[in-house]
Amino acid sequence: MKIMFNKNIGLKYYFKTFSSIVKGKPFILYHKPTLLCNCKCEFCDFWKINDPNEIKLTKEKITWILKEGWNKGFSTYVLWGGEPLMVKDLGFYLKIAKNIGYKTSMCTSGLLLKQRYEEIKDNIDIIIISLESTGEKHNRTRRTPNLFEKIVEGVELFKKEKNVKIKIWSHINRINKDDFIDVLKFAKKYGIVVEFFPSNVYSDYNESIILDKNERYDVFNRIIFYKKIGYPVNNSIKALKIMRDQTPYICNKAKISVQIENDGTINPCERRFVKDMKSYGNILKDGFSKMDDKEVYLYNIKKLSHCTSCFFPCVGESVDNLFVSGFVRFLNFVVNKDS
């Protein structure tokens, strides 16, 4: 087995991560700089949201936030939204984060990857592309002309960058439940991995396309089969079986991460999914100081532990025994199998 550390990720990232884990502190900093989105997906309604409280961070402020976050114990910086590639100063965000020592990651539809390539290629470690089908069907599902073609262009560009890892996140619902094999073939062609998960419910928008119990069992059972015969399914068998069987699990997200919302609020998770969690204040008013409130922190851990509102891969691969799941995930990362 070849042990290989990503050369673009410095040793201080590993030390910082290990230190935070030992101290029982969150180490993943999610940042949603905007809710704006350039797709109009059939399964997600973020594109319909117009938040009047959205803030536009100055370069000075994002520099301060990232430095404060590092000092607080965060070592991984993940951008999502909305569409982070629509943020004008995204390249600056990533450059500052890399200079500090963070591992950087970004979730994107892929539409603007080619357009923003030069700005971000030297400071992004992981690109997570949302892909539910291939070809024209993907364009129709996301109601965005030429999206799949733009994804292909972006993948081909970033595959040239040896220090950039690409993975696919693929929502599964009634629209695309038979398309996952096409997504896997696409991934195999380009040497990247796929993580599947059931689409989340957004009230009064996508209920009609959510898989029922039998549909869910069937599709995830087939995905397990394709993983076993060598296709690049990056979900663990355990996570796939939880999704297939809808078995109870313990969510550890509040233990390992926080999220800065587009209005500056700091939450332990996505506020649309967990209504009565407690925030850690606002980054612009409080910094990260309210994370020191042990009572709030423990409340959020307990509240989220039995939440089943989503099963994003970031949730699915850290469920139940956090030490065991984290160790397995780390080993996958070290041997360069997991992006």
JSON list of C-alpha atoms in Angstrom, two decimals, residues 84-312:
[
{"chain": "A", "resi": 84, "resn": "PRO", "atom": "CA", "xyz": [-19.51, 29.85, -4.40]},
{"chain": "A", "resi": 85, "resn": "LEU", "atom": "CA", "xyz": [-18.08, 30.40, -7.89]},
{"chain": "A", "resi": 86, "resn": "MET", "atom": "CA", "xyz": [-20.46, 33.37, -8.17]},
{"chain": "A", "resi": 87, "resn": "VAL", "atom": "CA", "xyz": [-18.56, 35.14, -5.36]},
{"chain": "A", "resi": 88, "resn": "LYS", "atom": "CA", "xyz": [-16.33, 37.82, -6.88]},
{"chain": "A", "resi": 89, "resn": "ASP", "atom": "CA", "xyz": [-13.46, 37.49, -4.40]},
{"chain": "A", "resi": 90, "resn": "LEU", "atom": "CA", "xyz": [-13.51, 33.69, -4.16]},
{"chain": "A", "resi": 91, "resn": "GLY", "atom": "CA", "xyz": [-9.93, 33.43, -5.41]},
{"chain": "A", "resi": 92, "resn": "PHE", "atom": "CA", "xyz": [-8.82, 35.72, -2.59]},
{"chain": "A", "resi": 93, "resn": "TYR", "atom": "CA", "xyz": [-10.73, 33.67, 0.01]},
{"chain": "A", "resi": 94, "resn": "LEU", "atom": "CA", "xyz": [-8.94, 30.51, -1.09]},
{"chain": "A", "resi": 95, "resn": "LYS", "atom": "CA", "xyz": [-5.51, 32.13, -1.31]},
{"chain": "A", "resi": 96, "resn": "ILE", "atom": "CA", "xyz": [-5.73, 33.48, 2.23]},
{"chain": "A", "resi": 97, "resn": "ALA", "atom": "CA", "xyz": [-7.00, 30.14, 3.53]},
{"chain": "A", "resi": 98, "resn": "LYS", "atom": "CA", "xyz": [-4.13, 28.23, 1.91]},
{"chain": "A", "resi": 99, "resn": "ASN", "atom": "CA", "xyz": [-1.55, 30.74, 3.14]},
{"chain": "A", "resi": 100, "resn": "ILE", "atom": "CA", "xyz": [-2.80, 30.25, 6.69]},
{"chain": "A", "resi": 101, "resn": "GLY", "atom": "CA", "xyz": [-2.64, 26.46, 6.42]},
{"chain": "A", "resi": 102, "resn": "TYR", "atom": "CA", "xyz": [-6.19, 25.26, 5.76]},
{"chain": "A", "resi": 103, "resn": "LYS", "atom": "CA", "xyz": [-7.15, 22.37, 3.55]},
{"chain": "A", "resi": 104, "resn": "THR", "atom": "CA", "xyz": [-9.59, 23.98, 1.12]},
{"chain": "A", "resi": 105, "resn": "SER", "atom": "CA", "xyz": [-12.70, 22.50, -0.45]},
{"chain": "A", "resi": 106, "resn": "MET", "atom": "CA", "xyz": [-15.61, 23.76, -2.51]},
{"chain": "A", "resi": 107, "resn": "CYS", "atom": "CA", "xyz": [-19.04, 22.44, -3.54]},
{"chain": "A", "resi": 108, "resn": "THR", "atom": "CA", "xyz": [-20.14, 23.64, -6.97]},
{"chain": "A", "resi": 109, "resn": "SER", "atom": "CA", "xyz": [-22.48, 22.97, -9.87]},
{"chain": "A", "resi": 110, "resn": "GLY", "atom": "CA", "xyz": [-19.42, 23.22, -12.11]},
{"chain": "A", "resi": 111, "resn": "LEU", "atom": "CA", "xyz": [-20.91, 25.79, -14.48]},
{"chain": "A", "resi": 112, "resn": "LEU", "atom": "CA", "xyz": [-18.16, 28.37, -13.90]},
{"chain": "A", "resi": 113, "resn": "LEU", "atom": "CA", "xyz": [-15.17, 26.07, -13.29]},
{"chain": "A", "resi": 114, "resn": "LYS", "atom": "CA", "xyz": [-13.46, 26.92, -16.56]},
{"chain": "A", "resi": 115, "resn": "GLN", "atom": "CA", "xyz": [-14.19, 30.62, -16.15]},
{"chain": "A", "resi": 116, "resn": "ARG", "atom": "CA", "xyz": [-12.65, 30.77, -12.65]},
{"chain": "A", "resi": 117, "resn": "TYR", "atom": "CA", "xyz": [-9.86, 28.24, -13.29]},
{"chain": "A", "resi": 118, "resn": "GLU", "atom": "CA", "xyz": [-6.88, 30.60, -13.23]},
{"chain": "A", "resi": 119, "resn": "GLU", "atom": "CA", "xyz": [-8.07, 32.31, -10.05]},
{"chain": "A", "resi": 120, "resn": "ILE", "atom": "CA", "xyz": [-8.51, 29.20, -7.93]},
{"chain": "A", "resi": 121, "resn": "LYS", "atom": "CA", "xyz": [-6.36, 26.37, -9.32]},
{"chain": "A", "resi": 122, "resn": "ASP", "atom": "CA", "xyz": [-3.36, 26.99, -7.05]},
{"chain": "A", "resi": 123, "resn": "ASN", "atom": "CA", "xyz": [-5.32, 27.26, -3.80]},
{"chain": "A", "resi": 124, "resn": "ILE", "atom": "CA", "xyz": [-8.06, 24.64, -3.96]},
{"chain": "A", "resi": 125, "resn": "ASP", "atom": "CA", "xyz": [-7.48, 21.10, -2.69]},
{"chain": "A", "resi": 126, "resn": "ILE", "atom": "CA", "xyz": [-10.86, 19.48, -3.28]},
{"chain": "A", "resi": 127, "resn": "ILE", "atom": "CA", "xyz": [-13.59, 20.32, -5.78]},
{"chain": "A", "resi": 128, "resn": "ILE", "atom": "CA", "xyz": [-16.95, 18.65, -5.19]},
{"chain": "A", "resi": 129, "resn": "ILE", "atom": "CA", "xyz": [-19.12, 18.77, -8.31]},
{"chain": "A", "resi": 130, "resn": "SER", "atom": "CA", "xyz": [-22.85, 18.08, -8.16]},
{"chain": "A", "resi": 131, "resn": "LEU", "atom": "CA", "xyz": [-23.80, 15.65, -10.92]},
{"chain": "A", "resi": 132, "resn": "GLU", "atom": "CA", "xyz": [-27.10, 13.77, -11.03]},
{"chain": "A", "resi": 133, "resn": "SER", "atom": "CA", "xyz": [-27.16, 12.52, -14.63]},
{"chain": "A", "resi": 134, "resn": "THR", "atom": "CA", "xyz": [-25.05, 12.97, -17.74]},
{"chain": "A", "resi": 135, "resn": "GLY", "atom": "CA", "xyz": [-25.52, 14.79, -21.01]},
{"chain": "A", "resi": 136, "resn": "GLU", "atom": "CA", "xyz": [-28.69, 16.66, -21.81]},
{"chain": "A", "resi": 137, "resn": "LYS", "atom": "CA", "xyz": [-30.68, 15.04, -19.02]},
{"chain": "A", "resi": 138, "resn": "HIS", "atom": "CA", "xyz": [-28.43, 16.67, -16.43]},
{"chain": "A", "resi": 139, "resn": "ASN", "atom": "CA", "xyz": [-28.96, 20.02, -18.14]},
{"chain": "A", "resi": 140, "resn": "ARG", "atom": "CA", "xyz": [-32.73, 19.53, -18.03]},
{"chain": "A", "resi": 141, "resn": "THR", "atom": "CA", "xyz": [-32.78, 18.40, -14.40]},
{"chain": "A", "resi": 142, "resn": "ARG", "atom": "CA", "xyz": [-30.85, 21.50, -13.35]},
{"chain": "A", "resi": 143, "resn": "ARG", "atom": "CA", "xyz": [-32.65, 23.62, -15.94]},
{"chain": "A", "resi": 144, "resn": "THR", "atom": "CA", "xyz": [-29.31, 25.07, -17.03]},
{"chain": "A", "resi": 145, "resn": "PRO", "atom": "CA", "xyz": [-28.32, 24.89, -20.73]},
{"chain": "A", "resi": 146, "resn": "ASN", "atom": "CA", "xyz": [-24.88, 23.41, -21.49]},
{"chain": "A", "resi": 147, "resn": "LEU", "atom": "CA", "xyz": [-24.17, 22.69, -17.82]},
{"chain": "A", "resi": 148, "resn": "PHE", "atom": "CA", "xyz": [-22.89, 19.15, -18.42]},
{"chain": "A", "resi": 149, "resn": "GLU", "atom": "CA", "xyz": [-20.62, 20.36, -21.21]},
{"chain": "A", "resi": 150, "resn": "LYS", "atom": "CA", "xyz": [-19.23, 23.04, -18.88]},
{"chain": "A", "resi": 151, "resn": "ILE", "atom": "CA", "xyz": [-18.62, 20.40, -16.20]},
{"chain": "A", "resi": 152, "resn": "VAL", "atom": "CA", "xyz": [-16.62, 18.31, -18.68]},
{"chain": "A", "resi": 153, "resn": "GLU", "atom": "CA", "xyz": [-14.51, 21.33, -19.61]},
{"chain": "A", "resi": 154, "resn": "GLY", "atom": "CA", "xyz": [-13.87, 22.09, -15.95]},
{"chain": "A", "resi": 155, "resn": "VAL", "atom": "CA", "xyz": [-12.98, 18.51, -15.05]},
{"chain": "A", "resi": 156, "resn": "GLU", "atom": "CA", "xyz": [-10.54, 18.24, -17.94]},
{"chain": "A", "resi": 157, "resn": "LEU", "atom": "CA", "xyz": [-8.83, 21.46, -16.88]},
{"chain": "A", "resi": 158, "resn": "PHE", "atom": "CA", "xyz": [-8.53, 20.65, -13.18]},
{"chain": "A", "resi": 159, "resn": "LYS", "atom": "CA", "xyz": [-7.43, 17.07, -13.81]},
{"chain": "A", "resi": 160, "resn": "LYS", "atom": "CA", "xyz": [-4.19, 18.62, -15.07]},
{"chain": "A", "resi": 161, "resn": "GLU", "atom": "CA", "xyz": [-3.58, 20.02, -11.59]},
{"chain": "A", "resi": 162, "resn": "LYS", "atom": "CA", "xyz": [-1.92, 17.22, -9.62]},
{"chain": "A", "resi": 163, "resn": "ASN", "atom": "CA", "xyz": [-2.71, 18.76, -6.23]},
{"chain": "A", "resi": 164, "resn": "VAL", "atom": "CA", "xyz": [-6.43, 19.20, -6.94]},
{"chain": "A", "resi": 165, "resn": "LYS", "atom": "CA", "xyz": [-8.76, 16.32, -6.16]},
{"chain": "A", "resi": 166, "resn": "ILE", "atom": "CA", "xyz": [-12.20, 16.13, -7.75]},
{"chain": "A", "resi": 167, "resn": "LYS", "atom": "CA", "xyz": [-15.16, 14.20, -6.46]},
{"chain": "A", "resi": 168, "resn": "ILE", "atom": "CA", "xyz": [-18.81, 14.05, -7.42]},
{"chain": "A", "resi": 169, "resn": "TRP", "atom": "CA", "xyz": [-21.77, 14.41, -5.09]},
{"chain": "A", "resi": 170, "resn": "SER", "atom": "CA", "xyz": [-24.91, 12.95, -6.60]},
{"chain": "A", "resi": 171, "resn": "HIS", "atom": "CA", "xyz": [-28.43, 13.47, -5.23]},
{"chain": "A", "resi": 172, "resn": "ILE", "atom": "CA", "xyz": [-30.67, 10.46, -5.83]},
{"chain": "A", "resi": 173, "resn": "ASN", "atom": "CA", "xyz": [-34.39, 10.95, -6.44]},
{"chain": "A", "resi": 174, "resn": "ARG", "atom": "CA", "xyz": [-37.13, 9.69, -8.75]},
{"chain": "A", "resi": 175, "resn": "ILE", "atom": "CA", "xyz": [-35.85, 11.80, -11.65]},
{"chain": "A", "resi": 176, "resn": "ASN", "atom": "CA", "xyz": [-32.41, 10.19, -11.76]},
{"chain": "A", "resi": 177, "resn": "LYS", "atom": "CA", "xyz": [-32.65, 6.94, -9.78]},
{"chain": "A", "resi": 178, "resn": "ASP", "atom": "CA", "xyz": [-31.66, 4.91, -12.84]},
{"chain": "A", "resi": 179, "resn": "ASP", "atom": "CA", "xyz": [-28.91, 7.28, -13.97]},
{"chain": "A", "resi": 180, "resn": "PHE", "atom": "CA", "xyz": [-26.32, 6.57, -11.29]},
{"chain": "A", "resi": 181, "resn": "ILE", "atom": "CA", "xyz": [-24.48, 4.06, -13.48]},
{"chain": "A", "resi": 182, "resn": "ASP", "atom": "CA", "xyz": [-23.96, 6.76, -16.13]},
{"chain": "A", "resi": 183, "resn": "VAL", "atom": "CA", "xyz": [-22.54, 9.02, -13.44]},
{"chain": "A", "resi": 184, "resn": "LEU", "atom": "CA", "xyz": [-20.22, 6.22, -12.30]},
{"chain": "A", "resi": 185, "resn": "LYS", "atom": "CA", "xyz": [-19.05, 5.57, -15.86]},
{"chain": "A", "resi": 186, "resn": "PHE", "atom": "CA", "xyz": [-18.31, 9.28, -16.26]},
{"chain": "A", "resi": 187, "resn": "ALA", "atom": "CA", "xyz": [-16.35, 9.28, -13.00]},
{"chain": "A", "resi": 188, "resn": "LYS", "atom": "CA", "xyz": [-14.42, 6.16, -13.96]},
{"chain": "A", "resi": 189, "resn": "LYS", "atom": "CA", "xyz": [-13.47, 7.70, -17.29]},
{"chain": "A", "resi": 190, "resn": "TYR", "atom": "CA", "xyz": [-11.89, 10.70, -15.54]},
{"chain": "A", "resi": 191, "resn": "GLY", "atom": "CA", "xyz": [-10.46, 8.84, -12.55]},
{"chain": "A", "resi": 192, "resn": "ILE", "atom": "CA", "xyz": [-12.63, 10.51, -9.92]},
{"chain": "A", "resi": 193, "resn": "VAL", "atom": "CA", "xyz": [-14.95, 9.21, -7.20]},
{"chain": "A", "resi": 194, "resn": "VAL", "atom": "CA", "xyz": [-18.67, 9.57, -6.51]},
{"chain": "A", "resi": 195, "resn": "GLU", "atom": "CA", "xyz": [-20.60, 9.93, -3.26]},
{"chain": "A", "resi": 196, "resn": "PHE", "atom": "CA", "xyz": [-24.34, 9.33, -3.46]},
{"chain": "A", "resi": 197, "resn": "PHE", "atom": "CA", "xyz": [-27.09, 10.45, -1.11]},
{"chain": "A", "resi": 198, "resn": "PRO", "atom": "CA", "xyz": [-30.90, 10.75, -1.20]},
{"chain": "A", "resi": 199, "resn": "SER", "atom": "CA", "xyz": [-32.26, 14.17, -2.12]},
{"chain": "A", "resi": 200, "resn": "ASN", "atom": "CA", "xyz": [-33.39, 16.26, 0.82]},
{"chain": "A", "resi": 201, "resn": "VAL", "atom": "CA", "xyz": [-37.01, 17.29, 1.22]},
{"chain": "A", "resi": 202, "resn": "TYR", "atom": "CA", "xyz": [-37.77, 20.95, 0.59]},
{"chain": "A", "resi": 203, "resn": "SER", "atom": "CA", "xyz": [-41.36, 21.65, 1.64]},
{"chain": "A", "resi": 204, "resn": "ASP", "atom": "CA", "xyz": [-43.80, 22.65, -1.09]},
{"chain": "A", "resi": 205, "resn": "TYR", "atom": "CA", "xyz": [-41.16, 22.12, -3.75]},
{"chain": "A", "resi": 206, "resn": "ASN", "atom": "CA", "xyz": [-39.80, 18.61, -4.35]},
{"chain": "A", "resi": 207, "resn": "GLU", "atom": "CA", "xyz": [-41.88, 16.16, -2.30]},
{"chain": "A", "resi": 208, "resn": "SER", "atom": "CA", "xyz": [-43.16, 14.41, -5.43]},
{"chain": "A", "resi": 209, "resn": "ILE", "atom": "CA", "xyz": [-39.68, 13.28, -6.49]},
{"chain": "A", "resi": 210, "resn": "ILE", "atom": "CA", "xyz": [-38.46, 11.98, -3.12]},
{"chain": "A", "resi": 211, "resn": "LEU", "atom": "CA", "xyz": [-37.83, 8.22, -3.12]},
{"chain": "A", "resi": 212, "resn": "ASP", "atom": "CA", "xyz": [-40.24, 6.05, -1.18]},
{"chain": "A", "resi": 213, "resn": "LYS", "atom": "CA", "xyz": [-38.96, 3.24, 1.04]},
{"chain": "A", "resi": 214, "resn": "ASN", "atom": "CA", "xyz": [-38.94, 0.57, -1.67]},
{"chain": "A", "resi": 215, "resn": "GLU", "atom": "CA", "xyz": [-37.38, 2.82, -4.30]},
{"chain": "A", "resi": 216, "resn": "ARG", "atom": "CA", "xyz": [-34.69, 3.87, -1.88]},
{"chain": "A", "resi": 217, "resn": "TYR", "atom": "CA", "xyz": [-33.87, 0.28, -0.96]},
{"chain": "A", "resi": 218, "resn": "ASP", "atom": "CA", "xyz": [-33.64, -0.75, -4.59]},
{"chain": "A", "resi": 219, "resn": "VAL", "atom": "CA", "xyz": [-31.39, 2.05, -5.83]},
{"chain": "A", "resi": 220, "resn": "PHE", "atom": "CA", "xyz": [-28.93, 1.98, -2.93]},
{"chain": "A", "resi": 221, "resn": "ASN", "atom": "CA", "xyz": [-28.78, -1.80, -3.06]},
{"chain": "A", "resi": 222, "resn": "ARG", "atom": "CA", "xyz": [-27.74, -1.49, -6.70]},
{"chain": "A", "resi": 223, "resn": "ILE", "atom": "CA", "xyz": [-25.16, 1.16, -5.83]},
{"chain": "A", "resi": 224, "resn": "ILE", "atom": "CA", "xyz": [-23.68, -1.22, -3.24]},
{"chain": "A", "resi": 225, "resn": "PHE", "atom": "CA", "xyz": [-23.41, -3.87, -5.96]},
{"chain": "A", "resi": 226, "resn": "TYR", "atom": "CA", "xyz": [-21.57, -1.51, -8.29]},
{"chain": "A", "resi": 227, "resn": "LYS", "atom": "CA", "xyz": [-19.20, -0.51, -5.51]},
{"chain": "A", "resi": 228, "resn": "LYS", "atom": "CA", "xyz": [-18.39, -4.17, -4.85]},
{"chain": "A", "resi": 229, "resn": "ILE", "atom": "CA", "xyz": [-17.55, -4.83, -8.50]},
{"chain": "A", "resi": 230, "resn": "GLY", "atom": "CA", "xyz": [-15.10, -1.96, -8.63]},
{"chain": "A", "resi": 231, "resn": "TYR", "atom": "CA", "xyz": [-16.91, 1.20, -9.69]},
{"chain": "A", "resi": 232, "resn": "PRO", "atom": "CA", "xyz": [-15.67, 4.41, -7.97]},
{"chain": "A", "resi": 233, "resn": "VAL", "atom": "CA", "xyz": [-18.34, 4.69, -5.27]},
{"chain": "A", "resi": 234, "resn": "ASN", "atom": "CA", "xyz": [-16.65, 6.54, -2.43]},
{"chain": "A", "resi": 235, "resn": "ASN", "atom": "CA", "xyz": [-19.37, 6.05, 0.20]},
{"chain": "A", "resi": 236, "resn": "SER", "atom": "CA", "xyz": [-18.55, 3.41, 2.77]},
{"chain": "A", "resi": 237, "resn": "ILE", "atom": "CA", "xyz": [-20.62, 0.23, 2.72]},
{"chain": "A", "resi": 238, "resn": "LYS", "atom": "CA", "xyz": [-21.91, 1.19, 6.16]},
{"chain": "A", "resi": 239, "resn": "ALA", "atom": "CA", "xyz": [-23.18, 4.57, 4.93]},
{"chain": "A", "resi": 240, "resn": "LEU", "atom": "CA", "xyz": [-24.78, 3.00, 1.86]},
{"chain": "A", "resi": 241, "resn": "LYS", "atom": "CA", "xyz": [-26.59, 0.43, 4.01]},
{"chain": "A", "resi": 242, "resn": "ILE", "atom": "CA", "xyz": [-27.88, 3.17, 6.33]},
{"chain": "A", "resi": 243, "resn": "MET", "atom": "CA", "xyz": [-29.29, 4.99, 3.30]},
{"chain": "A", "resi": 244, "resn": "ARG", "atom": "CA", "xyz": [-30.70, 1.77, 1.86]},
{"chain": "A", "resi": 245, "resn": "ASP", "atom": "CA", "xyz": [-32.31, 0.48, 5.05]},
{"chain": "A", "resi": 246, "resn": "GLN", "atom": "CA", "xyz": [-33.01, 3.87, 6.66]},
{"chain": "A", "resi": 247, "resn": "THR", "atom": "CA", "xyz": [-31.59, 2.60, 9.93]},
{"chain": "A", "resi": 248, "resn": "PRO", "atom": "CA", "xyz": [-31.09, 4.96, 12.89]},
{"chain": "A", "resi": 249, "resn": "TYR", "atom": "CA", "xyz": [-27.69, 6.56, 13.32]},
{"chain": "A", "resi": 250, "resn": "ILE", "atom": "CA", "xyz": [-25.91, 9.13, 15.48]},
{"chain": "A", "resi": 251, "resn": "CYS", "atom": "CA", "xyz": [-25.04, 12.34, 13.64]},
{"chain": "A", "resi": 252, "resn": "ASN", "atom": "CA", "xyz": [-21.76, 13.86, 14.84]},
{"chain": "A", "resi": 253, "resn": "LYS", "atom": "CA", "xyz": [-21.78, 17.00, 12.73]},
{"chain": "A", "resi": 254, "resn": "ALA", "atom": "CA", "xyz": [-22.05, 19.35, 15.72]},
{"chain": "A", "resi": 255, "resn": "LYS", "atom": "CA", "xyz": [-18.89, 17.80, 17.17]},
{"chain": "A", "resi": 256, "resn": "ILE", "atom": "CA", "xyz": [-16.71, 18.33, 14.12]},
{"chain": "A", "resi": 257, "resn": "SER", "atom": "CA", "xyz": [-17.91, 21.45, 12.31]},
{"chain": "A", "resi": 258, "resn": "VAL", "atom": "CA", "xyz": [-19.70, 24.78, 12.28]},
{"chain": "A", "resi": 259, "resn": "GLN", "atom": "CA", "xyz": [-21.15, 26.78, 9.43]},
{"chain": "A", "resi": 260, "resn": "ILE", "atom": "CA", "xyz": [-20.97, 30.50, 8.74]},
{"chain": "A", "resi": 261, "resn": "GLU", "atom": "CA", "xyz": [-24.21, 31.47, 7.00]},
{"chain": "A", "resi": 262, "resn": "ASN", "atom": "CA", "xyz": [-24.53, 34.08, 4.28]},
{"chain": "A", "resi": 263, "resn": "ASP", "atom": "CA", "xyz": [-25.72, 36.62, 6.88]},
{"chain": "A", "resi": 264, "resn": "GLY", "atom": "CA", "xyz": [-22.81, 35.89, 9.24]},
{"chain": "A", "resi": 265, "resn": "THR", "atom": "CA", "xyz": [-24.70, 33.67, 11.69]},
{"chain": "A", "resi": 266, "resn": "ILE", "atom": "CA", "xyz": [-22.64, 30.74, 12.99]},
{"chain": "A", "resi": 267, "resn": "ASN", "atom": "CA", "xyz": [-24.61, 27.50, 13.25]},
{"chain": "A", "resi": 268, "resn": "PRO", "atom": "CA", "xyz": [-23.67, 23.89, 13.95]},
{"chain": "A", "resi": 269, "resn": "CYS", "atom": "CA", "xyz": [-25.53, 22.77, 10.81]},
{"chain": "A", "resi": 270, "resn": "GLU", "atom": "CA", "xyz": [-27.77, 23.86, 7.94]},
{"chain": "A", "resi": 271, "resn": "ARG", "atom": "CA", "xyz": [-30.55, 25.92, 9.53]},
{"chain": "A", "resi": 272, "resn": "ARG", "atom": "CA", "xyz": [-33.17, 24.82, 7.02]},
{"chain": "A", "resi": 273, "resn": "PHE", "atom": "CA", "xyz": [-32.82, 21.25, 8.27]},
{"chain": "A", "resi": 274, "resn": "VAL", "atom": "CA", "xyz": [-32.52, 21.79, 12.03]},
{"chain": "A", "resi": 275, "resn": "LYS", "atom": "CA", "xyz": [-34.99, 24.41, 13.21]},
{"chain": "A", "resi": 276, "resn": "ASP", "atom": "CA", "xyz": [-34.33, 24.56, 16.95]},
{"chain": "A", "resi": 277, "resn": "MET", "atom": "CA", "xyz": [-30.56, 24.32, 17.19]},
{"chain": "A", "resi": 278, "resn": "LYS", "atom": "CA", "xyz": [-28.76, 27.20, 18.92]},
{"chain": "A", "resi": 279, "resn": "SER", "atom": "CA", "xyz": [-26.45, 29.55, 17.05]},
{"chain": "A", "resi": 280, "resn": "TYR", "atom": "CA", "xyz": [-22.98, 30.61, 18.15]},
{"chain": "A", "resi": 281, "resn": "GLY", "atom": "CA", "xyz": [-23.72, 34.26, 17.46]},
{"chain": "A", "resi": 282, "resn": "ASN", "atom": "CA", "xyz": [-22.71, 36.25, 14.40]},
{"chain": "A", "resi": 283, "resn": "ILE", "atom": "CA", "xyz": [-19.17, 36.18, 13.05]},
{"chain": "A", "resi": 284, "resn": "LEU", "atom": "CA", "xyz": [-19.11, 39.95, 12.46]},
{"chain": "A", "resi": 285, "resn": "LYS", "atom": "CA", "xyz": [-20.35, 40.83, 15.94]},
{"chain": "A", "resi": 286, "resn": "ASP", "atom": "CA", "xyz": [-19.02, 38.03, 18.12]},
{"chain": "A", "resi": 287, "resn": "GLY", "atom": "CA", "xyz": [-16.20, 36.37, 16.20]},
{"chain": "A", "resi": 288, "resn": "PHE", "atom": "CA", "xyz": [-15.98, 32.77, 17.39]},
{"chain": "A", "resi": 289, "resn": "SER", "atom": "CA", "xyz": [-16.22, 33.71, 21.08]},
{"chain": "A", "resi": 290, "resn": "LYS", "atom": "CA", "xyz": [-19.67, 32.19, 21.66]},
{"chain": "A", "resi": 291, "resn": "MET", "atom": "CA", "xyz": [-18.36, 28.78, 20.72]},
{"chain": "A", "resi": 292, "resn": "ASP", "atom": "CA", "xyz": [-16.84, 28.77, 24.20]},
{"chain": "A", "resi": 293, "resn": "ASP", "atom": "CA", "xyz": [-20.33, 28.43, 25.67]},
{"chain": "A", "resi": 294, "resn": "LYS", "atom": "CA", "xyz": [-20.19, 24.79, 26.75]},
{"chain": "A", "resi": 295, "resn": "GLU", "atom": "CA", "xyz": [-23.90, 24.62, 27.50]},
{"chain": "A", "resi": 296, "resn": "VAL", "atom": "CA", "xyz": [-24.84, 25.68, 23.95]},
{"chain": "A", "resi": 297, "resn": "TYR", "atom": "CA", "xyz": [-22.23, 23.38, 22.43]},
{"chain": "A", "resi": 298, "resn": "LEU", "atom": "CA", "xyz": [-23.49, 20.34, 24.35]},
{"chain": "A", "resi": 299, "resn": "TYR", "atom": "CA", "xyz": [-27.10, 21.24, 23.55]},
{"chain": "A", "resi": 300, "resn": "ASN", "atom": "CA", "xyz": [-26.31, 21.27, 19.83]},
{"chain": "A", "resi": 301, "resn": "ILE", "atom": "CA", "xyz": [-24.45, 17.96, 20.02]},
{"chain": "A", "resi": 302, "resn": "LYS", "atom": "CA", "xyz": [-27.44, 16.33, 21.69]},
{"chain": "A", "resi": 303, "resn": "LYS", "atom": "CA", "xyz": [-29.94, 18.01, 19.35]},
{"chain": "A", "resi": 304, "resn": "LEU", "atom": "CA", "xyz": [-28.17, 17.00, 16.16]},
{"chain": "A", "resi": 305, "resn": "SER", "atom": "CA", "xyz": [-27.20, 13.52, 17.30]},
{"chain": "A", "resi": 306, "resn": "HIS", "atom": "CA", "xyz": [-30.62, 12.11, 16.38]},
{"chain": "A", "resi": 307, "resn": "CYS", "atom": "CA", "xyz": [-31.32, 14.38, 13.43]},
{"chain": "A", "resi": 308, "resn": "THR", "atom": "CA", "xyz": [-32.20, 12.53, 10.22]},
{"chain": "A", "resi": 309, "resn": "SER", "atom": "CA", "xyz": [-33.09, 15.52, 8.04]},
{"chain": "A", "resi": 310, "resn": "CYS", "atom": "CA", "xyz": [-30.25, 14.86, 5.60]},
{"chain": "A", "resi": 311, "resn": "PHE", "atom": "CA", "xyz": [-27.62, 12.30, 4.80]},
{"chain": "A", "resi": 312, "resn": "PHE", "atom": "CA", "xyz": [-25.02, 14.35, 2.99]}
]
